[in-house]
C-alpha positions as a LaTeX table, in Angstrom:
\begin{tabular}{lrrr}
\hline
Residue & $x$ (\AA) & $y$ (\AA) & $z$ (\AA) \\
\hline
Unk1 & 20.05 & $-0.81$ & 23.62 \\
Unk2 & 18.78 & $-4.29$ & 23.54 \\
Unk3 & 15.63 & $-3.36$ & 22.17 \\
Unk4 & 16.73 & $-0.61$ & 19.56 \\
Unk5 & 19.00 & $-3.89$ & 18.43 \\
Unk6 & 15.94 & $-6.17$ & 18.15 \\
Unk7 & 13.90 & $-3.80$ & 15.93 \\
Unk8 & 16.87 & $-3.28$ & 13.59 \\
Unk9 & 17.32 & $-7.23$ & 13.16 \\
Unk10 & 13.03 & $-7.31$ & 12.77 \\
Unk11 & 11.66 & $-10.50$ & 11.80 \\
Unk12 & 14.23 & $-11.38$ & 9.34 \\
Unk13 & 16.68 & $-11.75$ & 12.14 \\
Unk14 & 14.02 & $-14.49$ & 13.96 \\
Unk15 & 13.74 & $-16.19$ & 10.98 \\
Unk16 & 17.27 & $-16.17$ & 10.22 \\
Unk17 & 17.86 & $-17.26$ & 13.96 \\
Unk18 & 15.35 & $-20.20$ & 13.39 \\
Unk19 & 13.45 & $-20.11$ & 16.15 \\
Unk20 & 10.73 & $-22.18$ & 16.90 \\
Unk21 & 7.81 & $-20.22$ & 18.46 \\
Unk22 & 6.60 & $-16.88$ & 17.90 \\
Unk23 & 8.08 & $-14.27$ & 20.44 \\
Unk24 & 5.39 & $-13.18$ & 23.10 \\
Unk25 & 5.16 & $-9.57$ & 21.58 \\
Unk26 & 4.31 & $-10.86$ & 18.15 \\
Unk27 & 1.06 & $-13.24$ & 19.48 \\
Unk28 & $-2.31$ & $-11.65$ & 19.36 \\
Unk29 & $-5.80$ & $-12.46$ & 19.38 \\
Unk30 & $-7.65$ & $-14.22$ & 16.66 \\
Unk31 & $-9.94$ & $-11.52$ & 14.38 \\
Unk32 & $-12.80$ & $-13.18$ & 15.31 \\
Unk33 & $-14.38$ & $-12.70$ & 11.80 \\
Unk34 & $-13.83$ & $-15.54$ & 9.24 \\
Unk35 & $-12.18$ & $-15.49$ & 6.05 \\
Unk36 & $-14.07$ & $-16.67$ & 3.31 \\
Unk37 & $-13.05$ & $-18.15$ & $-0.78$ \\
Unk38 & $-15.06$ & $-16.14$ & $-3.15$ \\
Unk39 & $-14.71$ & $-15.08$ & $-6.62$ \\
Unk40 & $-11.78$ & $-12.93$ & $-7.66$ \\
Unk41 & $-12.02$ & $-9.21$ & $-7.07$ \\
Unk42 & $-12.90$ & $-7.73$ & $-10.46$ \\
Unk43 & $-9.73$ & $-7.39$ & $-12.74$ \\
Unk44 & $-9.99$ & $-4.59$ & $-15.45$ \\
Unk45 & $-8.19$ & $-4.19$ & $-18.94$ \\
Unk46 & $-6.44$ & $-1.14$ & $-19.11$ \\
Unk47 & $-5.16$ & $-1.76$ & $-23.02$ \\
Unk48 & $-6.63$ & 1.06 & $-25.27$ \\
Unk49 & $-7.69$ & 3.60 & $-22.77$ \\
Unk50 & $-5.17$ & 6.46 & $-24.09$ \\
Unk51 & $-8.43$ & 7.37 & $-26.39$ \\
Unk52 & $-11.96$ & 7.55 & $-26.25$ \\
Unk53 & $-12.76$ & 3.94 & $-27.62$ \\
Unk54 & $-15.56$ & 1.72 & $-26.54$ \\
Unk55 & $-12.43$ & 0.13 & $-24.43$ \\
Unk56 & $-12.03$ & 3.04 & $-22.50$ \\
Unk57 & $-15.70$ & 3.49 & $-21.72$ \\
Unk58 & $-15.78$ & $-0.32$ & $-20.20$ \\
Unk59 & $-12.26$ & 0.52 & $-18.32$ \\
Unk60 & $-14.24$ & 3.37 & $-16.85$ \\
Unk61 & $-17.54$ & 1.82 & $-16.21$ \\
Unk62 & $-15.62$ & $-0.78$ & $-14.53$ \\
Unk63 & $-13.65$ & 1.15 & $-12.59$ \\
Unk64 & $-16.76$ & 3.23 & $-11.31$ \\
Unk65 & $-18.15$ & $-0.37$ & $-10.65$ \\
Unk66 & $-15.26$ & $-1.86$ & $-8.44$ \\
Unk67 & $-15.04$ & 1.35 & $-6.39$ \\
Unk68 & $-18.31$ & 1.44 & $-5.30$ \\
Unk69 & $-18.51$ & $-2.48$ & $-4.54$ \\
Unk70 & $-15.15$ & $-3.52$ & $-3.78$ \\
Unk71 & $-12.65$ & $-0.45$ & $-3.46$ \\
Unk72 & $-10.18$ & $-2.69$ & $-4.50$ \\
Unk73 & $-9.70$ & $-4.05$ & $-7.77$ \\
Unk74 & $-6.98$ & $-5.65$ & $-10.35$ \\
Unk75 & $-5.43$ & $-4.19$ & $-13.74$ \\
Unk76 & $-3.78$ & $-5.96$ & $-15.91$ \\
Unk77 & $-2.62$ & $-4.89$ & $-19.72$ \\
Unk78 & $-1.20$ & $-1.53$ & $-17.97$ \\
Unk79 & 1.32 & $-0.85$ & $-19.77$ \\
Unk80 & 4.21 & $-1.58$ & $-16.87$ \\
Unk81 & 7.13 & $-3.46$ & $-17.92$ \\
Unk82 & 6.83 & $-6.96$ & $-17.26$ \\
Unk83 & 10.78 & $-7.53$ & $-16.57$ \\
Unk84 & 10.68 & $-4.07$ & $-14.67$ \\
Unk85 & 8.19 & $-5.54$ & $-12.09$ \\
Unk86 & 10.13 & $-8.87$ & $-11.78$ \\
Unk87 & 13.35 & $-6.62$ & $-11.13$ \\
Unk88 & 12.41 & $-4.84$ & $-8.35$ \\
Unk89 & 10.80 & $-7.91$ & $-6.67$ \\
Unk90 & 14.22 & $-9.36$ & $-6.55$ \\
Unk91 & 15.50 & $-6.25$ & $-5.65$ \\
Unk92 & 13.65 & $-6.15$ & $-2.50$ \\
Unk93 & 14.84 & $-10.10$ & $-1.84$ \\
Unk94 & 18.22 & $-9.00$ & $-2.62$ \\
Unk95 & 18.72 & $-6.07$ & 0.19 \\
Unk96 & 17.41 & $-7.80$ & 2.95 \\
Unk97 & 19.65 & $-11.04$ & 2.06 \\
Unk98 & 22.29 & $-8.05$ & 2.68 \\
Unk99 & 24.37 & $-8.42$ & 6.36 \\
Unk100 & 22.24 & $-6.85$ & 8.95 \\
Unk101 & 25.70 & $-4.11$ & 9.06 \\
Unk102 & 25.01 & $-3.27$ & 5.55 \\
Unk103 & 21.11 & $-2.57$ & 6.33 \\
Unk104 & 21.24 & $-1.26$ & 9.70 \\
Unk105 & 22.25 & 2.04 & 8.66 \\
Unk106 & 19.34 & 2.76 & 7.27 \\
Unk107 & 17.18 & 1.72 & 10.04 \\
Unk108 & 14.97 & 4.94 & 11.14 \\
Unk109 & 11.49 & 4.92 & 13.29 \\
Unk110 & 10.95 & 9.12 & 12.07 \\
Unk111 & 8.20 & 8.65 & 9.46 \\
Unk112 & 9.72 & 11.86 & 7.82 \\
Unk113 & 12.46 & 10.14 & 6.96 \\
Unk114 & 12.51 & 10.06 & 2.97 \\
Unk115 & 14.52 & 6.90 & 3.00 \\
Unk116 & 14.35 & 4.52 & 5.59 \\
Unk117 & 14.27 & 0.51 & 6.95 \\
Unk118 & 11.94 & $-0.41$ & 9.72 \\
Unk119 & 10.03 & $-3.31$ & 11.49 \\
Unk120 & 6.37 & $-3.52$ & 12.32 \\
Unk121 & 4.71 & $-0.13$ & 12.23 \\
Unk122 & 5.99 & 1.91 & 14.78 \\
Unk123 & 7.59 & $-0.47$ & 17.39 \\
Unk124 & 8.90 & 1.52 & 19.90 \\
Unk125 & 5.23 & 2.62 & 20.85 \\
Unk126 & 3.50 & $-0.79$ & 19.99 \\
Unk127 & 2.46 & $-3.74$ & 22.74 \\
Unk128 & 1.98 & $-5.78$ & 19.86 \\
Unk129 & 4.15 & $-5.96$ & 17.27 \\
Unk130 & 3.70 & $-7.18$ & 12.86 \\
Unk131 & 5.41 & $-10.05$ & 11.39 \\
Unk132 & 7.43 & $-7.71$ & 8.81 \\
Unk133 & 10.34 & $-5.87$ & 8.19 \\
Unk134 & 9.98 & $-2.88$ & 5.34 \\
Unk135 & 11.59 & $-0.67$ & 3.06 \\
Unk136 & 10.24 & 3.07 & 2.16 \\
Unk137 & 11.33 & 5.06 & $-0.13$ \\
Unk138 & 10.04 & 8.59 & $-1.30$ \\
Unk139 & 9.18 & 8.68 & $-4.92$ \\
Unk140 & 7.78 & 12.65 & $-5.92$ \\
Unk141 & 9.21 & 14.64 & $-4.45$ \\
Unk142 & 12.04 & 12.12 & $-4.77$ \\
Unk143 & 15.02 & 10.93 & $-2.25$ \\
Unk144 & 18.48 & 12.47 & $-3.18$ \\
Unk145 & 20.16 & 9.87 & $-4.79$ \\
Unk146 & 23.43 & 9.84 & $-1.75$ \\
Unk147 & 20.45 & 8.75 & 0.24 \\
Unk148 & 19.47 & 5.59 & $-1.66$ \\
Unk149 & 21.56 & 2.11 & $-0.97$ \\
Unk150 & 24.89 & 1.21 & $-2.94$ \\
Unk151 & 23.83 & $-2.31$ & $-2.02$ \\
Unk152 & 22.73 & $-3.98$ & $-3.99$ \\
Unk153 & 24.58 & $-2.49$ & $-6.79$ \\
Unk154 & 21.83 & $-2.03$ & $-9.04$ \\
Unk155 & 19.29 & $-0.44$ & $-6.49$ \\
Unk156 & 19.31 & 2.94 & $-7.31$ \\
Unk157 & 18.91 & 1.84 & $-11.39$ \\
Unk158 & 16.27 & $-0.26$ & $-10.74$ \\
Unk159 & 14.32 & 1.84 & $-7.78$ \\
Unk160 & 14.15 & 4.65 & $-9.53$ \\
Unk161 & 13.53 & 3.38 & $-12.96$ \\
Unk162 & 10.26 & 1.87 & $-10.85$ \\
Unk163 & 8.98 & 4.77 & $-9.43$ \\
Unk164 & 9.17 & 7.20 & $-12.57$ \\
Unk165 & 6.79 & 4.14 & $-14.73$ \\
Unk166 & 4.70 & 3.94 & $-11.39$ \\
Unk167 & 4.24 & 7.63 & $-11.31$ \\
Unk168 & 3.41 & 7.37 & $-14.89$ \\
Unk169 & 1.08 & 4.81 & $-14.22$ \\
Unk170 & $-0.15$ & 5.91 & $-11.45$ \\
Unk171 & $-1.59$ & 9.69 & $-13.32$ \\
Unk172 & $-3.28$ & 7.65 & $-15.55$ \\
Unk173 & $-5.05$ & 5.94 & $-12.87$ \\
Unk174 & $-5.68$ & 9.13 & $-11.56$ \\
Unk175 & $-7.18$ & 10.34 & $-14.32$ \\
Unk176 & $-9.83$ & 7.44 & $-15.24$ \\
Unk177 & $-11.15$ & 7.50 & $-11.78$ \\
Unk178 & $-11.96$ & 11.41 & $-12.22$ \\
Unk179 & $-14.27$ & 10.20 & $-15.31$ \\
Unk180 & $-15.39$ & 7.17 & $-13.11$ \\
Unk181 & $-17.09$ & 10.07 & $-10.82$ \\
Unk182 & $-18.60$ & 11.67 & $-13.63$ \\
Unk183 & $-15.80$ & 14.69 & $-13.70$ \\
Unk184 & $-13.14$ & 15.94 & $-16.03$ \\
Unk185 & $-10.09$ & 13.72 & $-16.44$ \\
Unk186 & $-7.83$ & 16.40 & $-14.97$ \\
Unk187 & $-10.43$ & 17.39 & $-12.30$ \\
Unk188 & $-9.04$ & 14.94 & $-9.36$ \\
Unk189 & $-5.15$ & 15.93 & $-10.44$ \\
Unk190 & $-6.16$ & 19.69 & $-9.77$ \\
Unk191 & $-7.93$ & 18.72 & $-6.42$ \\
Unk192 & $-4.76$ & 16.78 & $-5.79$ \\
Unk193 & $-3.04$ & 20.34 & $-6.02$ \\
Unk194 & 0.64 & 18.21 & $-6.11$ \\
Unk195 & 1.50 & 14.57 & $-5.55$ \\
Unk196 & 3.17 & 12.85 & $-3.24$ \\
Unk197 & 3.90 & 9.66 & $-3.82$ \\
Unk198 & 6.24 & 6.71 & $-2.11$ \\
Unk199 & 6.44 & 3.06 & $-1.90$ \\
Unk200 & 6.98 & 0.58 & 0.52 \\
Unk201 & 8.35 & $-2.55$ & 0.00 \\
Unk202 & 7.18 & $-4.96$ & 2.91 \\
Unk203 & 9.33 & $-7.97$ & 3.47 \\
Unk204 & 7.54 & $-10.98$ & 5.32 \\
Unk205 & 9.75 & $-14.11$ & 6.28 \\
Unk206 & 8.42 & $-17.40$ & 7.34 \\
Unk207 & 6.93 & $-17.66$ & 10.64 \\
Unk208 & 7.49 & $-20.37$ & 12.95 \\
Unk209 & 3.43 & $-20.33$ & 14.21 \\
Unk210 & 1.66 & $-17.98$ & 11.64 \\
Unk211 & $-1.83$ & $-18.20$ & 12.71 \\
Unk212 & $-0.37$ & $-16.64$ & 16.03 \\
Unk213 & 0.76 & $-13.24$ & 14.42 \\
Unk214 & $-0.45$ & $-10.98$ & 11.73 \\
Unk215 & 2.22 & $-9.55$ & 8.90 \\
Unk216 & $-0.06$ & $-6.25$ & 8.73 \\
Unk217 & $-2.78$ & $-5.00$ & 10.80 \\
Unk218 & $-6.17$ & $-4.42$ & 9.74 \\
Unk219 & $-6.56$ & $-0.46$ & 7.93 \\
Unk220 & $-7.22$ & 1.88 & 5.41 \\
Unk221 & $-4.58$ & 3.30 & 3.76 \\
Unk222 & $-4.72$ & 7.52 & 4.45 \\
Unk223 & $-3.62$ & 8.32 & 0.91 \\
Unk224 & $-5.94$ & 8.84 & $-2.43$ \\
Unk225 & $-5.09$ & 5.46 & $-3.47$ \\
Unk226 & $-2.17$ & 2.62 & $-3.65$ \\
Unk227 & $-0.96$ & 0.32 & $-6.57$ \\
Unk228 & 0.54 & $-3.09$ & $-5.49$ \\
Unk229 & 2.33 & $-5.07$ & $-6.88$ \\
Unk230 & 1.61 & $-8.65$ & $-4.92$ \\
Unk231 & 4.17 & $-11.52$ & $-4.71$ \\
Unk232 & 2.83 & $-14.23$ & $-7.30$ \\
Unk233 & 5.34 & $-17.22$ & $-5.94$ \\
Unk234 & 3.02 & $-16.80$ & $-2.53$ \\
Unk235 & $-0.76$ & $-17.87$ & $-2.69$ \\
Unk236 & $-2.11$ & $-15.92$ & 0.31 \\
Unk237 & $-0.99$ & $-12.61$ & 2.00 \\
Unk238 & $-3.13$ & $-10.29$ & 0.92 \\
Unk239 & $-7.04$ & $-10.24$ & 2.65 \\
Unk240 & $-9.42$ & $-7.43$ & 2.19 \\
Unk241 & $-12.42$ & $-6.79$ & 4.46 \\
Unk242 & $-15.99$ & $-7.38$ & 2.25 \\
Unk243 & $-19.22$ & $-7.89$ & 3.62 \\
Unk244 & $-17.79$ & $-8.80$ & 7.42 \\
Unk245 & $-15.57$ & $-11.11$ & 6.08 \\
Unk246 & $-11.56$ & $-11.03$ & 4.90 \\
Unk247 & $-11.31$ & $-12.40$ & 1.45 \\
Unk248 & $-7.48$ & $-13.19$ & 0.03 \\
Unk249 & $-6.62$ & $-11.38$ & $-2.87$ \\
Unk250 & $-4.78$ & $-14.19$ & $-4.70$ \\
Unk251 & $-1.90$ & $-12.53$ & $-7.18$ \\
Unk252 & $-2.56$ & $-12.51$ & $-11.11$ \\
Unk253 & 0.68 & $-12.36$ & $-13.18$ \\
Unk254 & 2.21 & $-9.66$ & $-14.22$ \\
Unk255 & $-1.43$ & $-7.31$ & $-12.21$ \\
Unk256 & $-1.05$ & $-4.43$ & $-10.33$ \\
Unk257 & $-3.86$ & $-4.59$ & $-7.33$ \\
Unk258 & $-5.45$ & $-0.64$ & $-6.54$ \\
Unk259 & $-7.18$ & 0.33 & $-4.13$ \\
Unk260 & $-9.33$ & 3.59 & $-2.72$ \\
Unk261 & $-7.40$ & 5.34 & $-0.19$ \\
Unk262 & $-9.33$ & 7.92 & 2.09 \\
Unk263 & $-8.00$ & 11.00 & 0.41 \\
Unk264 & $-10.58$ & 9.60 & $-2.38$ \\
Unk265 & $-13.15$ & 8.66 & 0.08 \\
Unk266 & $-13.14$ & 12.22 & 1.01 \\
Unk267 & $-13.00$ & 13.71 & $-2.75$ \\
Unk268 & $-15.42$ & 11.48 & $-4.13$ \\
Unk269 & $-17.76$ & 12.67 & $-1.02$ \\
Unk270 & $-18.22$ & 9.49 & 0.27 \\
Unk271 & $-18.92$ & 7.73 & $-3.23$ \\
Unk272 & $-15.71$ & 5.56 & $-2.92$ \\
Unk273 & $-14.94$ & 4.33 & 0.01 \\
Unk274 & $-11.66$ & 3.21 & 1.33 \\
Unk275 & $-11.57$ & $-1.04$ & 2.53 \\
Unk276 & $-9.76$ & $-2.12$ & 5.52 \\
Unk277 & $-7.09$ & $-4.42$ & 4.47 \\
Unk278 & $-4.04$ & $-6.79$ & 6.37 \\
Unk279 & $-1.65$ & $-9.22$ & 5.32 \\
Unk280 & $-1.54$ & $-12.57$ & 6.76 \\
Unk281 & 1.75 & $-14.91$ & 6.49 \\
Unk282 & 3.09 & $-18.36$ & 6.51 \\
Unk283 & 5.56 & $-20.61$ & 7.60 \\
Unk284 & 6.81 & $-21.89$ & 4.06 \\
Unk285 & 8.46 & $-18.83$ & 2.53 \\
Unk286 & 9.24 & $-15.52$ & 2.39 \\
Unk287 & 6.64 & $-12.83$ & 0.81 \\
Unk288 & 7.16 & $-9.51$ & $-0.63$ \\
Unk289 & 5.05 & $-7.00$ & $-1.82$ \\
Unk290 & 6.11 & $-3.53$ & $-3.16$ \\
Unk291 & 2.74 & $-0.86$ & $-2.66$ \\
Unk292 & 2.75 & 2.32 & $-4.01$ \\
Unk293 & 1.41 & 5.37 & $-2.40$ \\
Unk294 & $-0.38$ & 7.92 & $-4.81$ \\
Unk295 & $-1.73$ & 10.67 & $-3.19$ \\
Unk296 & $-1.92$ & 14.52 & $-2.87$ \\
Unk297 & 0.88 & 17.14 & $-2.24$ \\
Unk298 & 1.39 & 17.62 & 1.89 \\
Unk299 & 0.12 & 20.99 & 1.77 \\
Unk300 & $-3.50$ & 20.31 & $-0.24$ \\
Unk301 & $-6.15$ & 21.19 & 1.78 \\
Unk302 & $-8.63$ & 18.20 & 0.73 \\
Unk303 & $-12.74$ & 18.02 & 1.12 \\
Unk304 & $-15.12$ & 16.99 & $-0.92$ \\
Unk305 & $-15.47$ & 18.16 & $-4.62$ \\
Unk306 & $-17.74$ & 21.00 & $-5.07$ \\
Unk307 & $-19.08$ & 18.82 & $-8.06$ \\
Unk308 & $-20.10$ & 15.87 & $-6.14$ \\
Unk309 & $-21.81$ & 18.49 & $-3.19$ \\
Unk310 & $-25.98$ & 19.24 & $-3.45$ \\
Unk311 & $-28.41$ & 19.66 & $-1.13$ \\
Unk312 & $-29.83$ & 15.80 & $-1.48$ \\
Unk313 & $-25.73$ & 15.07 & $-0.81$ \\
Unk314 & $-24.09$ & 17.12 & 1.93 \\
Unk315 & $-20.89$ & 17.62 & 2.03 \\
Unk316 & $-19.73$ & 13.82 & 4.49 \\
Unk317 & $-16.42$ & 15.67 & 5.65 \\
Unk318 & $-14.25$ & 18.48 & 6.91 \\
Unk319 & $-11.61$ & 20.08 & 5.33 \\
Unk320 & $-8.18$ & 19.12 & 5.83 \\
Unk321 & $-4.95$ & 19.45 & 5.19 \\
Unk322 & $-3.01$ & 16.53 & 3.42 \\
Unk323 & 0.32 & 16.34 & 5.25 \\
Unk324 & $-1.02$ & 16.99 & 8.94 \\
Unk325 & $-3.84$ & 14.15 & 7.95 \\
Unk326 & $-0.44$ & 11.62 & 7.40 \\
Unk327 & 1.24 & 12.82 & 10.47 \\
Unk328 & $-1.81$ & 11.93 & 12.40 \\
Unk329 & $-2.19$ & 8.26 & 10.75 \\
Unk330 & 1.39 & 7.76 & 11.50 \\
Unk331 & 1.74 & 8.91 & 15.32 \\
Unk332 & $-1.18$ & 6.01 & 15.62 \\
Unk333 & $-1.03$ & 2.38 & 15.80 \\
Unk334 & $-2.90$ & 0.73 & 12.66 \\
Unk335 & $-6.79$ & 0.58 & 13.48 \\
Unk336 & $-9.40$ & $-0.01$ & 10.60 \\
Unk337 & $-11.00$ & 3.13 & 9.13 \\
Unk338 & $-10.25$ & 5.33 & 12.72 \\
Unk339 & $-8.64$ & 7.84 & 11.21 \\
Unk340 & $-10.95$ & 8.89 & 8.35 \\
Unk341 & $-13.84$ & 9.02 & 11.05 \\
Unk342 & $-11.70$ & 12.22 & 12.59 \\
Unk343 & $-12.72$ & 14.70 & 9.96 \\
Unk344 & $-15.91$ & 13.31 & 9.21 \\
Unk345 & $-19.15$ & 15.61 & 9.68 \\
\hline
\end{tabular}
């Protein structure tokens, strides 16, 4: 009972409880490779894309650009509200300033669960746990509403208000990367067959001895691809793995980050590949970050596009099906690209 009680308090109960030095199951090895300052991933102006415009064209070029050198990259002039963004950030700050009875009800470890508050990843199998606590929340198909908090007050409003200009959002997205791959703008939504598509709003307090932990392991995210929105009040959380070395993503104002998920890597037959990413954290103050997962419905059976298939570029995976793909990633502790490598040729 002990330990079911420390993973519902997570790291915001350490933090709250002030101590001093990181708790053995949180310590871990240094990553042995360095992290390095370089020029900002490339950030891309989504303004005037709705039509075919000499904007759009650069939007896609760009996008076609970033994917193949980065798989991560920033857009800004997206047409998100601005005061939309800043509202659920403090929405996130706001639930877990909540009483630990107020947010322990929600506190599940079944990754089915549409609605749900956890720690870590999965704790109750993990020998080494993450500096950060989390929120998910199912987006398409959506939670019922009785299954969203009543605190705060405004957190259905706001949540769902999110998610339905995310979705938005992200379809667009969805749509200019089919044309970044040379395909019709619908042709990765019908591949798709469905979305699915749910956030997760990671909470990382201060730690005591940060350069002892990690906030998030080092992956790839299993979906077709994620939109985050970064915490700009906190210089360094984000890194993502380039050329052997982890480069921070600083936050723009008012950006969205994306990112190639492997459900892309797959589609794109190996075109686009996803990045392994992790968030690192500090001792100063609190970070949040709110990532949105766009992907296809559970029951799509995914491979790579007939269109992107010839003879000089065989097919680089196996078919699969979407939602037993998930199950797999999330019965599994966090481990760079491992799981794409399990339906690959």
């Amino acid at each position: 009972m002990a330990a079911v009680a420390s993973r519902i308090a997570g790291v915001k109960g350490l933090a709250d409880a002030g101590i001093a030095m990181v708790p053995g199951e949180y310590r871990r090895d240094s990553d042995p490779r360095q992290c390095v300052e370089i020029e900002e991933i490339p950030v891309i102006d989504l303004s005037d894309v709705e039509k075919c415009s000499p904007a759009r064209i650069l939007a896609i070029d760009s996008i076609r650009s970033a994917s193949r050198d980065w798989g991560f990259f920033q857009v800004h002039e997206h047409g998100f509200p601005e005061q939309l963004m800043a509202n659920m950030m403090e929405l996130v700050h706001d639930f877990f300033r909540l009483p630990i009875e107020d947010r322990s009800v929600y506190y599940s470890e079944d990754s089915s669960s549409k609605f749900r508050m956890g720690t870590s990843f999965i704790p109750s199998k993990e020998t080494r746990r993450m500096w950060q606590d989390y929120l998910h929340q199912a987006c398409y198909p959506p939670c019922e509403i009785a299954q969203l908090p009543t605190k705060p007050p405004s957190y259905v409003k706001i949540s769902t208000a999110y998610a339905e200009a995310m979705n938005r959002l992200a379809k667009r997205v969805l749509g200019l990367f089919s044309e970044s791959l040379g395909l019709e703008s619908g042709a990765l939504e019908e591949a798709f067959g469905g979305e699915r598509h749910a956030m997760r709003m990671n909470y990382y307090p201060p730690c005591p001895e940060p350069e002892l932990t990690i906030g998030l392991d080092a992956h790839a995210d299993p979906n077709g691809f994620t939109i985050l929105q970064q915490d700009t009040r906190v210089k360094d959380g984000l890194q993502i793995l380039h050329c052997g070395a982890w480069v921070p993503i600083k936050p723009l104002p008012g950006a969205f980050v994306v990112n190639i998920g492997d459900q892309l890597q797959i589609l794109s037959n190996d075109a686009y590949k996803s990045v392994e990413h992790r968030a690192v954290v500090n001792s100063e103050r609190t970070r949040v970050s709110i990532a949105s997962f766009y992907g296809p419905a559970e029951d799509s059976h995914i491979a790579p596009l007939a269109q992107l298939v010839a003879d000089e570029a065989p097919a680089c995976f196996k078919e699969s099906v979407y939602g037993n793909y998930l199950q797999s990633f999330y019965a599994s502790k966090l481990d760079g690209k491992a799981a794409i490598e399990t339906v690959r040729y």
